[in-house]
Amino acid sequence: SSFMKKYHHILNEEGIVNLKTDSEFMHGYTLGLLQGAGHEVLYANHTVYKNEGAPKEVTEIQTFYENQYLEVGKPITYIKFRLKY
């Protein structure tokens, strides 16, 4: 996918991607790509604000849009991963 190519281009081999989004489609699509290519998924959560195990640094910072989506009950998803080179 073009996303994975962009990540490969900008990251060094030890780089980690933190992807936090309101798009459940993007979350699932990215997980599928990662698992299909054998990349290392370090953490994944479909509703990061409703899970007690969510990383503190992920839940402590909320964007304007996250606040809007959370107010209407839309989940915010999160994936932390490292690419296989």
XYZ file of N, CA and C in Angstrom, residues 8-85:
234
model
N 7.914 3.443 5.262
C 9.260 2.920 4.999
C 10.218 4.048 4.603
N 9.726 4.981 3.835
C 10.555 6.074 3.333
C 11.005 7.021 4.452
N 10.144 7.308 5.410
C 10.476 8.314 6.428
C 11.038 7.736 7.722
N 10.855 6.441 7.971
C 11.321 5.854 9.226
C 12.659 5.149 9.068
N 13.444 5.161 10.143
C 14.614 4.294 10.149
C 14.147 2.919 10.635
N 15.045 1.953 10.692
C 14.647 0.580 11.006
C 14.110 0.405 12.423
N 14.442 1.302 13.312
C 13.947 1.218 14.689
C 12.712 2.093 14.913
N 12.269 2.808 13.883
C 11.153 3.738 14.008
C 9.849 3.053 14.370
N 9.037 3.759 15.115
C 7.725 3.266 15.542
C 6.663 4.248 15.072
N 5.568 3.710 14.554
C 4.439 4.525 14.118
C 3.349 4.441 15.173
N 2.808 5.598 15.545
C 1.671 5.687 16.451
C 0.519 6.252 15.634
N -0.456 5.426 15.349
C -1.583 5.837 14.516
C -2.857 5.888 15.359
N -3.337 7.087 15.582
C -4.556 7.306 16.364
C -5.554 7.962 15.423
N -6.739 7.362 15.285
C -7.695 7.866 14.299
C -9.132 7.608 14.736
N -10.044 8.358 14.154
C -11.469 8.120 14.374
C -12.029 7.216 13.278
N -11.206 6.841 12.321
C -11.672 6.017 11.214
C -11.513 4.536 11.541
N -12.634 3.891 11.825
C -12.591 2.456 12.115
C -12.141 1.685 10.875
N -12.480 2.181 9.687
C -12.038 1.539 8.458
C -10.513 1.589 8.354
N -9.928 2.762 8.564
C -8.477 2.891 8.457
C -7.771 2.008 9.482
N -8.325 1.938 10.677
C -7.758 1.100 11.733
C -7.726 -0.368 11.283
N -8.859 -0.873 10.855
C -8.940 -2.273 10.423
C -8.098 -2.555 9.189
N -8.124 -1.634 8.246
C -7.350 -1.777 7.013
C -5.855 -1.827 7.324
N -5.400 -0.908 8.183
C -3.986 -0.862 8.554
C -3.574 -2.126 9.293
N -4.401 -2.579 10.236
C -4.084 -3.824 10.945
C -3.947 -4.989 9.976
N -4.845 -5.079 9.018
C -4.787 -6.141 8.024
C -3.507 -6.091 7.206
N -3.121 -4.888 6.790
C -1.877 -4.727 6.028
C -0.662 -5.128 6.861
N -0.646 -4.684 8.093
C 0.484 -4.977 8.979
C 0.631 -6.473 9.215
N -0.473 -7.104 9.562
C -0.431 -8.531 9.858
C -0.130 -9.346 8.603
N -0.678 -8.941 7.478
C -0.448 -9.652 6.232
C 0.992 -9.603 5.769
N 1.695 -8.525 6.102
C 3.088 -8.360 5.680
C 4.083 -8.750 6.774
N 3.575 -9.186 7.930
C 4.463 -9.627 9.002
C 5.130 -8.510 9.784
N 4.545 -7.311 9.757
C 5.082 -6.208 10.554
C 4.732 -6.443 12.020
N 5.417 -5.747 12.911
C 5.247 -5.952 14.347
C 4.213 -4.979 14.922
N 3.067 -5.508 15.328
C 2.048 -4.695 15.985
C 2.361 -4.726 17.480
N 2.722 -3.575 18.024
C 3.106 -3.484 19.430
C 1.891 -3.301 20.341
N 0.857 -2.657 19.817
C -0.374 -2.423 20.591
C -1.467 -2.018 19.620
N -2.657 -2.520 19.842
C -3.809 -2.125 19.017
C -5.051 -2.092 19.888
N -5.884 -1.090 19.658
C -7.099 -0.933 20.444
C -8.164 -0.241 19.590
N -9.375 -0.794 19.606
C -10.478 -0.233 18.809
C -11.192 0.927 19.502
N -11.073 1.014 20.807
C -11.680 2.118 21.556
C -10.710 2.521 22.663
N -9.720 3.293 22.311
C -8.599 3.585 23.193
C -9.013 4.295 24.487
N -10.095 5.047 24.479
C -10.514 5.759 25.692
C -11.397 4.915 26.605
N -11.783 3.740 26.157
C -12.611 2.867 26.993
C -11.841 1.641 27.471
N -10.531 1.637 27.291
C -9.717 0.490 27.672
C -8.728 0.920 28.733
N -8.774 0.271 29.891
C -7.892 0.647 30.993
C -6.416 0.439 30.680
N -6.089 -0.438 29.744
C -4.698 -0.709 29.417
C -4.106 0.214 28.368
N -4.852 1.208 27.925
C -4.368 2.114 26.874
C -3.179 2.932 27.386
N -2.181 3.133 26.539
C -1.019 3.933 26.952
C -1.421 5.342 27.375
N -0.883 5.780 28.482
C -1.212 7.084 29.048
C -0.917 8.224 28.069
N 0.210 8.126 27.356
C 0.579 9.206 26.430
C -0.400 9.329 25.271
N -1.165 8.286 25.010
C -2.156 8.310 23.928
C -3.453 8.954 24.391
N -3.838 8.689 25.618
C -5.118 9.198 26.112
C -5.008 10.579 26.767
N -3.818 10.982 27.143
C -3.659 12.282 27.800
C -3.801 13.456 26.839
N -3.512 13.228 25.570
C -3.590 14.303 24.579
C -4.770 14.042 23.651
N -5.690 15.007 23.591
C -6.857 14.894 22.708
C -6.899 16.094 21.783
N -7.112 15.816 20.508
C -7.243 16.907 19.545
C -8.661 17.483 19.616
N -8.840 18.599 18.977
C -10.154 19.227 18.880
C -11.171 18.250 18.287
N -10.760 17.539 17.221
C -11.672 16.616 16.546
C -11.960 15.385 17.399
N -10.958 14.900 18.106
C -11.208 13.778 19.008
C -12.282 14.143 20.027
N -12.152 15.320 20.600
C -13.145 15.769 21.581
C -14.541 15.790 20.980
N -14.650 16.277 19.748
C -15.954 16.319 19.089
C -16.515 14.915 18.888
N -15.671 13.998 18.411
C -16.130 12.624 18.158
C -16.464 11.903 19.451
N -15.668 12.111 20.476
C -15.939 11.464 21.762
C -17.262 11.942 22.354
N -17.585 13.222 22.164
C -18.844 13.771 22.676
C -20.072 13.090 22.074
N -19.945 12.611 20.840
C -21.075 11.941 20.188
C -20.937 10.412 20.225
N -19.966 9.927 21.009
C -19.822 8.491 21.198
C -19.059 7.745 20.123
N -18.354 8.453 19.245
C -17.568 7.792 18.193
C -16.243 7.315 18.791
N -15.884 6.050 18.577
C -14.634 5.547 19.156
C -13.394 6.109 18.462
N -12.339 6.238 19.233
C -11.034 6.627 18.718
C -10.157 5.377 18.794
N -9.532 5.030 17.683
C -8.732 3.811 17.621
C -7.252 4.156 17.659
N -6.426 3.155 17.971
C -4.988 3.391 18.092
C -4.216 2.127 17.746
N -3.135 2.296 16.990
C -2.211 1.207 16.680
C -0.790 1.738 16.841
N 0.036 0.968 17.524
C 1.464 1.269 17.637
C 2.186 0.117 16.952
N 3.009 0.450 15.944
C 3.660 -0.643 15.210
C 5.042 -0.266 14.698
N 5.789 -1.325 14.388
C 7.134 -1.195 13.821
C 7.156 -2.002 12.521
N 7.736 -1.411 11.501
C 7.786 -2.079 10.206
C 8.922 -3.099 10.141
N 8.673 -4.152 9.413
C 9.694 -5.167 9.124
C 10.451 -4.683 7.893
N 11.753 -4.584 7.992
C 12.569 -4.123 6.862
C 13.249 -5.265 6.174
